[in-house]
Amino acid sequence: MKKFKFRLEKVLQHRDAIKEEKRGELAKVNAILREQERHLESLSEALLNNSVQESGVVDSSHFLAAGAYSARLRDEIAAQKETIAKTEELVAAARVQYVEAAKDAKALETLKRKRREQYLEYIAKEEEKELDELVIQRTGQRNRQEEGV
């Protein structure tokens, strides 16, 4: 019997390659998002740690510098939050693309599995027919031998 051959194997391989590419893109964008979130946390910690010491006399220049630094940190935090929001949109888009690519590949994999099952059923039926034919031939030979004896 012929070996099973899926006619759309090249298409399936291509779709699997696209799926893996989309998975890689999603992983990259997720890594960027995590890095941006860590940067936001470090900015927030820096803002919390930027305080004027209450012990003793406070120099006005130090007080003004701390205020300016806090204002700059707040601006950076706001900008970082916007960047994170944009990156989250990129993550969502990459996730949608990956899910679509995975669905496409899964559909062909399912088709391949079904076609293989159909092929195996066909082979089993053909083998059963051959066995039935052999049994009929042997029975016919026995009957002729018994009649001839």
Tab-separated table of N, CA and C in Angstrom:
chain	number	residue	atom	x	y	z
A	1	MET	N	0.833	-1.194	0.000
A	1	MET	CA	0.000	0.000	0.000
A	1	MET	C	0.880	1.261	0.000
A	2	LYS	N	0.295	2.308	-0.527
A	2	LYS	CA	1.002	3.587	-0.572
A	2	LYS	C	1.117	4.175	0.823
A	3	LYS	N	2.180	4.911	1.011
A	3	LYS	CA	2.381	5.628	2.257
A	3	LYS	C	1.471	6.862	2.255
A	4	PHE	N	0.975	7.240	3.451
A	4	PHE	CA	0.108	8.409	3.553
A	4	PHE	C	0.897	9.661	3.208
A	5	LYS	N	0.298	10.497	2.362
A	5	LYS	CA	0.919	11.769	2.001
A	5	LYS	C	-0.134	12.855	2.074
A	6	PHE	N	0.155	13.866	2.883
A	6	PHE	CA	-0.755	15.007	3.034
A	6	PHE	C	-0.381	16.032	1.974
A	7	ARG	N	-1.309	16.325	1.090
A	7	ARG	CA	-1.018	17.222	-0.035
A	7	ARG	C	-0.714	18.648	0.409
A	8	LEU	N	-1.215	19.040	1.554
A	8	LEU	CA	-1.018	20.416	2.025
A	8	LEU	C	0.112	20.514	3.060
A	9	GLU	N	1.032	19.567	3.046
A	9	GLU	CA	2.113	19.543	4.041
A	9	GLU	C	2.961	20.811	3.994
A	10	LYS	N	3.283	21.286	2.799
A	10	LYS	CA	4.090	22.515	2.669
A	10	LYS	C	3.346	23.714	3.257
A	11	VAL	N	2.049	23.771	3.019
A	11	VAL	CA	1.243	24.871	3.568
A	11	VAL	C	1.240	24.780	5.092
A	12	LEU	N	1.097	23.565	5.616
A	12	LEU	CA	1.114	23.365	7.068
A	12	LEU	C	2.457	23.790	7.650
A	13	GLN	N	3.538	23.418	7.010
A	13	GLN	CA	4.866	23.824	7.484
A	13	GLN	C	5.017	25.341	7.466
A	14	HIS	N	4.501	25.965	6.416
A	14	HIS	CA	4.570	27.431	6.319
A	14	HIS	C	3.769	28.083	7.446
A	15	ARG	N	2.571	27.561	7.688
A	15	ARG	CA	1.744	28.128	8.756
A	15	ARG	C	2.363	27.894	10.126
A	16	ASP	N	3.005	26.760	10.325
A	16	ASP	CA	3.715	26.514	11.581
A	16	ASP	C	4.865	27.504	11.755
A	17	ALA	N	5.568	27.784	10.655
A	17	ALA	CA	6.668	28.751	10.707
A	17	ALA	C	6.140	30.140	11.057
A	18	ILE	N	5.027	30.508	10.462
A	18	ILE	CA	4.420	31.817	10.762
A	18	ILE	C	3.995	31.857	12.224
A	19	LYS	N	3.409	30.767	12.711
A	19	LYS	CA	2.975	30.709	14.116
A	19	LYS	C	4.171	30.903	15.052
A	20	GLU	N	5.273	30.235	14.770
A	20	GLU	CA	6.467	30.373	15.608
A	20	GLU	C	7.044	31.787	15.531
A	21	GLU	N	6.981	32.386	14.347
A	21	GLU	CA	7.444	33.765	14.191
A	21	GLU	C	6.589	34.712	15.039
A	22	LYS	N	5.274	34.522	14.989
A	22	LYS	CA	4.370	35.369	15.776
A	22	LYS	C	4.576	35.145	17.271
A	23	ARG	N	4.861	33.902	17.658
A	23	ARG	CA	5.137	33.612	19.069
A	23	ARG	C	6.386	34.368	19.519
A	24	GLY	N	7.413	34.380	18.664
A	24	GLY	CA	8.637	35.110	18.981
A	24	GLY	C	8.394	36.606	19.106
A	25	GLU	N	7.592	37.148	18.190
A	25	GLU	CA	7.269	38.577	18.247
A	25	GLU	C	6.514	38.900	19.537
A	26	LEU	N	5.576	38.037	19.904
A	26	LEU	CA	4.823	38.246	21.144
A	26	LEU	C	5.753	38.203	22.346
A	27	ALA	N	6.681	37.275	22.356
A	27	ALA	CA	7.633	37.173	23.471
A	27	ALA	C	8.500	38.429	23.563
A	28	LYS	N	8.936	38.947	22.411
A	28	LYS	CA	9.763	40.160	22.410
A	28	LYS	C	8.988	41.350	22.965
A	29	VAL	N	7.757	41.514	22.512
A	29	VAL	CA	6.962	42.657	22.967
A	29	VAL	C	6.649	42.517	24.454
A	30	ASN	N	6.387	41.293	24.917
A	30	ASN	CA	6.150	41.074	26.347
A	30	ASN	C	7.393	41.407	27.169
A	31	ALA	N	8.566	41.055	26.646
A	31	ALA	CA	9.814	41.373	27.343
A	31	ALA	C	10.007	42.888	27.427
A	32	ILE	N	9.696	43.584	26.351
A	32	ILE	CA	9.798	45.053	26.364
A	32	ILE	C	8.845	45.636	27.396
A	33	LEU	N	7.625	45.113	27.445
A	33	LEU	CA	6.643	45.600	28.409
A	33	LEU	C	7.127	45.385	29.837
A	34	ARG	N	7.656	44.202	30.123
A	34	ARG	CA	8.165	43.934	31.473
A	34	ARG	C	9.293	44.883	31.843
A	35	GLU	N	10.190	45.159	30.888
A	35	GLU	CA	11.295	46.083	31.149
A	35	GLU	C	10.764	47.491	31.422
A	36	GLN	N	9.760	47.908	30.663
A	36	GLN	CA	9.184	49.237	30.884
A	36	GLN	C	8.493	49.314	32.240
A	37	GLU	N	7.844	48.243	32.641
A	37	GLU	CA	7.199	48.226	33.960
A	37	GLU	C	8.239	48.281	35.075
A	38	ARG	N	9.382	47.591	34.892
A	38	ARG	CA	10.453	47.664	35.893
A	38	ARG	C	11.009	49.090	35.976
A	39	HIS	N	11.134	49.725	34.822
A	39	HIS	CA	11.637	51.104	34.820
A	39	HIS	C	10.652	52.027	35.553
A	40	LEU	N	9.359	51.824	35.337
A	40	LEU	CA	8.347	52.616	36.039
A	40	LEU	C	8.450	52.404	37.548
A	41	GLU	N	8.653	51.161	37.963
A	41	GLU	CA	8.808	50.886	39.391
A	41	GLU	C	10.031	51.592	39.961
A	42	SER	N	11.130	51.589	39.223
A	42	SER	CA	12.341	52.264	39.715
A	42	SER	C	12.121	53.777	39.803
A	43	LEU	N	11.390	54.343	38.844
A	43	LEU	CA	11.085	55.778	38.919
A	43	LEU	C	10.202	56.087	40.120
A	44	SER	N	9.224	55.226	40.376
A	44	SER	CA	8.331	55.436	41.528
A	44	SER	C	9.099	55.326	42.838
A	45	GLU	N	10.011	54.373	42.905
A	45	GLU	CA	10.833	54.240	44.117
A	45	GLU	C	11.721	55.457	44.308
A	46	ALA	N	12.287	55.965	43.222
A	46	ALA	CA	13.138	57.157	43.308
A	46	ALA	C	12.327	58.352	43.799
A	47	LEU	N	11.081	58.458	43.349
A	47	LEU	CA	10.226	59.559	43.798
A	47	LEU	C	9.929	59.436	45.292
A	48	LEU	N	9.662	58.225	45.736
A	48	LEU	CA	9.389	58.011	47.165
A	48	LEU	C	10.622	58.280	48.023
A	49	ASN	N	11.795	57.944	47.504
A	49	ASN	CA	13.032	58.123	48.270
A	49	ASN	C	13.540	59.563	48.231
A	50	ASN	N	12.985	60.394	47.377
A	50	ASN	CA	13.420	61.787	47.255
A	50	ASN	C	12.651	62.644	48.259
A	51	SER	N	13.187	62.703	49.428
A	51	SER	CA	12.542	63.533	50.447
A	51	SER	C	13.594	64.383	51.141
A	52	VAL	N	13.143	65.450	51.720
A	52	VAL	CA	14.037	66.356	52.428
A	52	VAL	C	14.205	65.824	53.843
A	53	GLN	N	15.444	65.759	54.274
A	53	GLN	CA	15.723	65.291	55.630
A	53	GLN	C	15.208	66.307	56.642
A	54	GLU	N	14.552	65.833	57.665
A	54	GLU	CA	13.964	66.729	58.663
A	54	GLU	C	14.910	67.008	59.822
A	55	SER	N	16.060	66.476	59.795
A	55	SER	CA	16.990	66.686	60.910
A	55	SER	C	17.817	67.942	60.651
A	56	GLY	N	17.703	68.861	61.511
A	56	GLY	CA	18.520	70.060	61.447
A	56	GLY	C	18.018	71.072	60.441
A	57	VAL	N	18.917	71.939	60.036
A	57	VAL	CA	18.634	73.025	59.123
A	57	VAL	C	18.691	72.500	57.686
A	58	VAL	N	17.694	72.940	56.891
A	58	VAL	CA	17.635	72.509	55.498
A	58	VAL	C	18.069	73.666	54.619
A	59	ASP	N	18.993	73.402	53.755
A	59	ASP	CA	19.489	74.407	52.819
A	59	ASP	C	18.428	74.619	51.741
A	60	SER	N	18.132	75.854	51.392
A	60	SER	CA	17.077	76.130	50.418
A	60	SER	C	17.435	75.609	49.024
A	61	SER	N	18.700	75.625	48.672
A	61	SER	CA	19.096	75.121	47.351
A	61	SER	C	18.857	73.606	47.281
A	62	HIS	N	19.127	72.926	48.387
A	62	HIS	CA	18.868	71.487	48.436
A	62	HIS	C	17.364	71.231	48.325
A	63	PHE	N	16.579	72.049	48.992
A	63	PHE	CA	15.131	71.916	48.960
A	63	PHE	C	14.600	72.155	47.540
A	64	LEU	N	15.113	73.189	46.862
A	64	LEU	CA	14.695	73.489	45.492
A	64	LEU	C	15.129	72.372	44.522
A	65	ALA	N	16.325	71.835	44.706
A	65	ALA	CA	16.817	70.763	43.840
A	65	ALA	C	15.958	69.506	44.019
A	66	ALA	N	15.598	69.200	45.265
A	66	ALA	CA	14.756	68.028	45.524
A	66	ALA	C	13.381	68.217	44.894
A	67	GLY	N	12.841	69.435	44.967
A	67	GLY	CA	11.554	69.719	44.349
A	67	GLY	C	11.602	69.585	42.838
A	68	ALA	N	12.661	70.110	42.219
A	68	ALA	CA	12.818	70.021	40.768
A	68	ALA	C	12.995	68.556	40.346
A	69	TYR	N	13.781	67.813	41.146
A	69	TYR	CA	13.984	66.386	40.840
A	69	TYR	C	12.657	65.625	40.943
A	70	SER	N	11.867	65.933	41.961
A	70	SER	CA	10.564	65.277	42.111
A	70	SER	C	9.644	65.605	40.934
A	71	ALA	N	9.666	66.848	40.498
A	71	ALA	CA	8.832	67.245	39.362
A	71	ALA	C	9.265	66.498	38.097
A	72	ARG	N	10.591	66.405	37.900
A	72	ARG	CA	11.082	65.671	36.734
A	72	ARG	C	10.711	64.188	36.814
A	73	LEU	N	10.803	63.614	37.997
A	73	LEU	CA	10.417	62.209	38.166
A	73	LEU	C	8.936	62.000	37.872
A	74	ARG	N	8.094	62.919	38.312
A	74	ARG	CA	6.658	62.811	38.028
A	74	ARG	C	6.390	62.866	36.526
A	75	ASP	N	7.102	63.768	35.831
A	75	ASP	CA	6.954	63.862	34.378
A	75	ASP	C	7.406	62.566	33.699
A	76	GLU	N	8.520	62.026	34.155
A	76	GLU	CA	9.021	60.776	33.580
A	76	GLU	C	8.060	59.623	33.864
A	77	ILE	N	7.474	59.614	35.056
A	77	ILE	CA	6.508	58.565	35.406
A	77	ILE	C	5.294	58.659	34.496
A	78	ALA	N	4.800	59.872	34.261
A	78	ALA	CA	3.649	60.053	33.374
A	78	ALA	C	3.989	59.595	31.952
A	79	ALA	N	5.179	59.983	31.482
A	79	ALA	CA	5.599	59.568	30.140
A	79	ALA	C	5.765	58.053	30.070
A	80	GLN	N	6.308	57.468	31.131
A	80	GLN	CA	6.507	56.021	31.148
A	80	GLN	C	5.166	55.285	31.148
A	81	LYS	N	4.188	55.833	31.849
A	81	LYS	CA	2.857	55.221	31.855
A	81	LYS	C	2.241	55.250	30.460
A	82	GLU	N	2.448	56.347	29.729
A	82	GLU	CA	1.953	56.422	28.352
A	82	GLU	C	2.656	55.397	27.463
A	83	THR	N	3.963	55.285	27.650
A	83	THR	CA	4.730	54.307	26.877
A	83	THR	C	4.245	52.892	27.172
A	84	ILE	N	3.983	52.609	28.431
A	84	ILE	CA	3.488	51.288	28.817
A	84	ILE	C	2.120	51.033	28.195
A	85	ALA	N	1.262	52.037	28.176
A	85	ALA	CA	-0.059	51.865	27.565
A	85	ALA	C	0.067	51.539	26.076
A	86	LYS	N	0.973	52.228	25.383
A	86	LYS	CA	1.186	51.944	23.959
A	86	LYS	C	1.751	50.538	23.764
A	87	THR	N	2.669	50.161	24.629
A	87	THR	CA	3.257	48.826	24.526
A	87	THR	C	2.217	47.752	24.823
A	88	GLU	N	1.321	48.014	25.754
A	88	GLU	CA	0.249	47.054	26.041
A	88	GLU	C	-0.647	46.867	24.811
A	89	GLU	N	-0.865	47.951	24.064
A	89	GLU	CA	-1.624	47.828	22.813
A	89	GLU	C	-0.869	46.964	21.809
A	90	LEU	N	0.463	47.146	21.749
A	90	LEU	CA	1.277	46.320	20.857
A	90	LEU	C	1.225	44.848	21.279
A	91	VAL	N	1.240	44.609	22.584
A	91	VAL	CA	1.149	43.237	23.092
A	91	VAL	C	-0.193	42.623	22.699
A	92	ALA	N	-1.258	43.397	22.851
A	92	ALA	CA	-2.592	42.894	22.492
A	92	ALA	C	-2.658	42.572	20.997
A	93	ALA	N	-2.100	43.448	20.177
A	93	ALA	CA	-2.102	43.207	18.730
A	93	ALA	C	-1.260	41.975	18.380
A	94	ALA	N	-0.102	41.840	19.020
A	94	ALA	CA	0.755	40.681	18.765
A	94	ALA	C	0.073	39.397	19.223
A	95	ARG	N	-0.647	39.475	20.328
A	95	ARG	CA	-1.369	38.303	20.836
A	95	ARG	C	-2.465	37.882	19.846
A	96	VAL	N	-3.181	38.860	19.294
A	96	VAL	CA	-4.227	38.563	18.315
A	96	VAL	C	-3.609	37.908	17.078
A	97	GLN	N	-2.487	38.447	16.612
A	97	GLN	CA	-1.824	37.877	15.442
A	97	GLN	C	-1.359	36.452	15.726
A	98	TYR	N	-0.819	36.221	16.919
A	98	TYR	CA	-0.364	34.878	17.268
A	98	TYR	C	-1.544	33.907	17.340
A	99	VAL	N	-2.640	34.338	17.951
A	99	VAL	CA	-3.814	33.470	18.067
A	99	VAL	C	-4.346	33.113	16.679
A	100	GLU	N	-4.392	34.087	15.781
A	100	GLU	CA	-4.860	33.821	14.421
A	100	GLU	C	-3.932	32.840	13.702
A	101	ALA	N	-2.630	33.046	13.843
A	101	ALA	CA	-1.671	32.137	13.205
A	101	ALA	C	-1.788	30.736	13.791
A	102	ALA	N	-1.998	30.657	15.106
A	102	ALA	CA	-2.146	29.352	15.752
A	102	ALA	C	-3.424	28.658	15.281
A	103	LYS	N	-4.488	29.429	15.108
A	103	LYS	CA	-5.747	28.847	14.617
A	103	LYS	C	-5.570	28.307	13.200
A	104	ASP	N	-4.890	29.071	12.356
A	104	ASP	CA	-4.653	28.625	10.985
A	104	ASP	C	-3.864	27.318	10.961
A	105	ALA	N	-2.811	27.270	11.760
A	105	ALA	CA	-1.989	26.060	11.798
A	105	ALA	C	-2.776	24.895	12.388
A	106	LYS	N	-3.549	25.158	13.429
A	106	LYS	CA	-4.334	24.100	14.069
A	106	LYS	C	-5.382	23.538	13.109
A	107	ALA	N	-5.973	24.406	12.301
A	107	ALA	CA	-6.979	23.944	11.339
A	107	ALA	C	-6.354	22.957	10.354
A	108	LEU	N	-5.169	23.278	9.861
A	108	LEU	CA	-4.512	22.356	8.928
A	108	LEU	C	-4.048	21.082	9.626
A	109	GLU	N	-3.597	21.202	10.869
A	109	GLU	CA	-3.198	20.010	11.617
A	109	GLU	C	-4.396	19.084	11.833
A	110	THR	N	-5.539	19.674	12.126
A	110	THR	CA	-6.762	18.888	12.308
A	110	THR	C	-7.158	18.218	10.999
A	111	LEU	N	-7.061	18.961	9.906
A	111	LEU	CA	-7.370	18.394	8.593
A	111	LEU	C	-6.426	17.237	8.276
A	112	LYS	N	-5.151	17.410	8.565
A	112	LYS	CA	-4.174	16.350	8.316
A	112	LYS	C	-4.510	15.103	9.137
A	113	ARG	N	-4.857	15.318	10.410
A	113	ARG	CA	-5.199	14.189	11.280
A	113	ARG	C	-6.425	13.443	10.745
A	114	LYS	N	-7.444	14.209	10.338
A	114	LYS	CA	-8.655	13.575	9.801
A	114	LYS	C	-8.364	12.815	8.515
A	115	ARG	N	-7.576	13.416	7.637
A	115	ARG	CA	-7.234	12.744	6.383
A	115	ARG	C	-6.427	11.473	6.656
A	116	ARG	N	-5.552	11.538	7.644
A	116	ARG	CA	-4.761	10.351	7.995
A	116	ARG	C	-5.665	9.251	8.541
A	117	GLU	N	-6.623	9.636	9.384
A	117	GLU	CA	-7.571	8.650	9.910
A	117	GLU	C	-8.386	8.033	8.779
A	118	GLN	N	-8.833	8.846	7.832
A	118	GLN	CA	-9.581	8.337	6.683
A	118	GLN	C	-8.723	7.371	5.868
A	119	TYR	N	-7.468	7.738	5.701
A	119	TYR	CA	-6.553	6.883	4.949
A	119	TYR	C	-6.367	5.544	5.662
A	120	LEU	N	-6.170	5.593	6.987
A	120	LEU	CA	-5.988	4.359	7.744
A	120	LEU	C	-7.243	3.486	7.698
A	121	GLU	N	-8.411	4.111	7.736
A	121	GLU	CA	-9.663	3.353	7.607
A	121	GLU	C	-9.745	2.708	6.223
A	122	TYR	N	-9.372	3.458	5.205
A	122	TYR	CA	-9.390	2.931	3.847
A	122	TYR	C	-8.441	1.739	3.729
A	123	ILE	N	-7.251	1.868	4.283
A	123	ILE	CA	-6.264	0.781	4.240
A	123	ILE	C	-6.812	-0.441	4.971
A	124	ALA	N	-7.420	-0.228	6.138
A	124	ALA	CA	-7.977	-1.349	6.895
A	124	ALA	C	-9.071	-2.055	6.091
A	125	LYS	N	-9.918	-1.299	5.434
A	125	LYS	CA	-10.983	-1.900	4.619
A	125	LYS	C	-10.401	-2.668	3.434
A	126	GLU	N	-9.395	-2.105	2.810
A	126	GLU	CA	-8.756	-2.785	1.679
A	126	GLU	C	-8.105	-4.089	2.129
A	127	GLU	N	-7.433	-4.056	3.278
A	127	GLU	CA	-6.819	-5.276	3.792
A	127	GLU	C	-7.885	-6.314	4.139
A	128	GLU	N	-8.990	-5.836	4.694
A	128	GLU	CA	-10.086	-6.750	5.009
A	128	GLU	C	-10.651	-7.375	3.740
A	129	LYS	N	-10.776	-6.594	2.679
A	129	LYS	CA	-11.256	-7.123	1.401
A	129	LYS	C	-10.301	-8.189	0.869
A	130	GLU	N	-9.015	-7.905	0.964
A	130	GLU	CA	-8.019	-8.874	0.491
A	130	GLU	C	-8.104	-10.172	1.290
A	131	LEU	N	-8.245	-10.049	2.600
A	131	LEU	CA	-8.362	-11.245	3.432
A	131	LEU	C	-9.630	-12.019	3.104
A	132	ASP	N	-10.724	-11.295	2.902
A	132	ASP	CA	-11.973	-11.956	2.525
A	132	ASP	C	-11.809	-12.687	1.193
A	133	GLU	N	-11.132	-12.057	0.275
A	133	GLU	CA	-10.906	-12.669	-1.036
A	133	GLU	C	-10.060	-13.934	-0.901
A	134	LEU	N	-9.046	-13.869	-0.039
A	134	LEU	CA	-8.214	-15.059	0.185
A	134	LEU	C	-9.029	-16.194	0.807
A	135	VAL	N	-9.878	-15.828	1.776
A	135	VAL	CA	-10.709	-16.834	2.426
A	135	VAL	C	-11.656	-17.461	1.400
A	136	ILE	N	-12.236	-16.673	0.542
A	136	ILE	CA	-13.156	-17.178	-0.486
A	136	ILE	C	-12.403	-18.091	-1.449
A	137	GLN	N	-11.209	-17.679	-1.850
A	137	GLN	CA	-10.415	-18.512	-2.764
A	137	GLN	C	-10.052	-19.840	-2.116
A	138	ARG	N	-9.621	-19.820	-0.860
A	138	ARG	CA	-9.250	-21.062	-0.170
A	138	ARG	C	-10.464	-21.960	0.041
A	139	THR	N	-11.593	-21.345	0.365
A	139	THR	CA	-12.814	-22.135	0.550
A	139	THR	C	-13.203	-22.788	-0.773
A	140	GLY	N	-13.078	-22.051	-1.855
A	140	GLY	CA	-13.376	-22.599	-3.178
A	140	GLY	C	-12.436	-23.737	-3.529
A	141	GLN	N	-11.175	-23.604	-3.185
A	141	GLN	CA	-10.207	-24.662	-3.460
A	141	GLN	C	-10.536	-25.914	-2.641
A	142	ARG	N	-10.915	-25.726	-1.379
A	142	ARG	CA	-11.265	-26.862	-0.526
A	142	ARG	C	-12.506	-27.583	-1.086
A	143	ASN	N	-13.487	-26.801	-1.489
A	143	ASN	CA	-14.702	-27.402	-2.035
A	143	ASN	C	-14.393	-28.218	-3.296
A	144	ARG	N	-13.539	-27.683	-4.163
A	144	ARG	CA	-13.170	-28.413	-5.383
A	144	ARG	C	-12.384	-29.668	-5.054
A	145	GLN	N	-11.527	-29.564	-4.028
A	145	GLN	CA	-10.740	-30.739	-3.641
A	145	GLN	C	-11.644	-31.818	-3.056
A	146	GLU	N	-12.616	-31.396	-2.266
A	146	GLU	CA	-13.540	-32.375	-1.653
A	146	GLU	C	-14.400	-33.011	-2.724
A	147	GLU	N	-14.806	-32.286	-3.720
A	147	GLU	CA	-15.625	-32.841	-4.799
A	147	GLU	C	-14.811	-33.785	-5.656
A	148	GLY	N	-13.545	-33.484	-5.801
A	148	GLY	CA	-12.668	-34.302	-6.635
A	148	GLY	C	-12.254	-35.593	-5.936
A	149	VAL	N	-12.334	-35.675	-4.668
A	149	VAL	CA	-11.892	-36.870	-3.947
A	149	VAL	C	-12.924	-37.907	-3.891
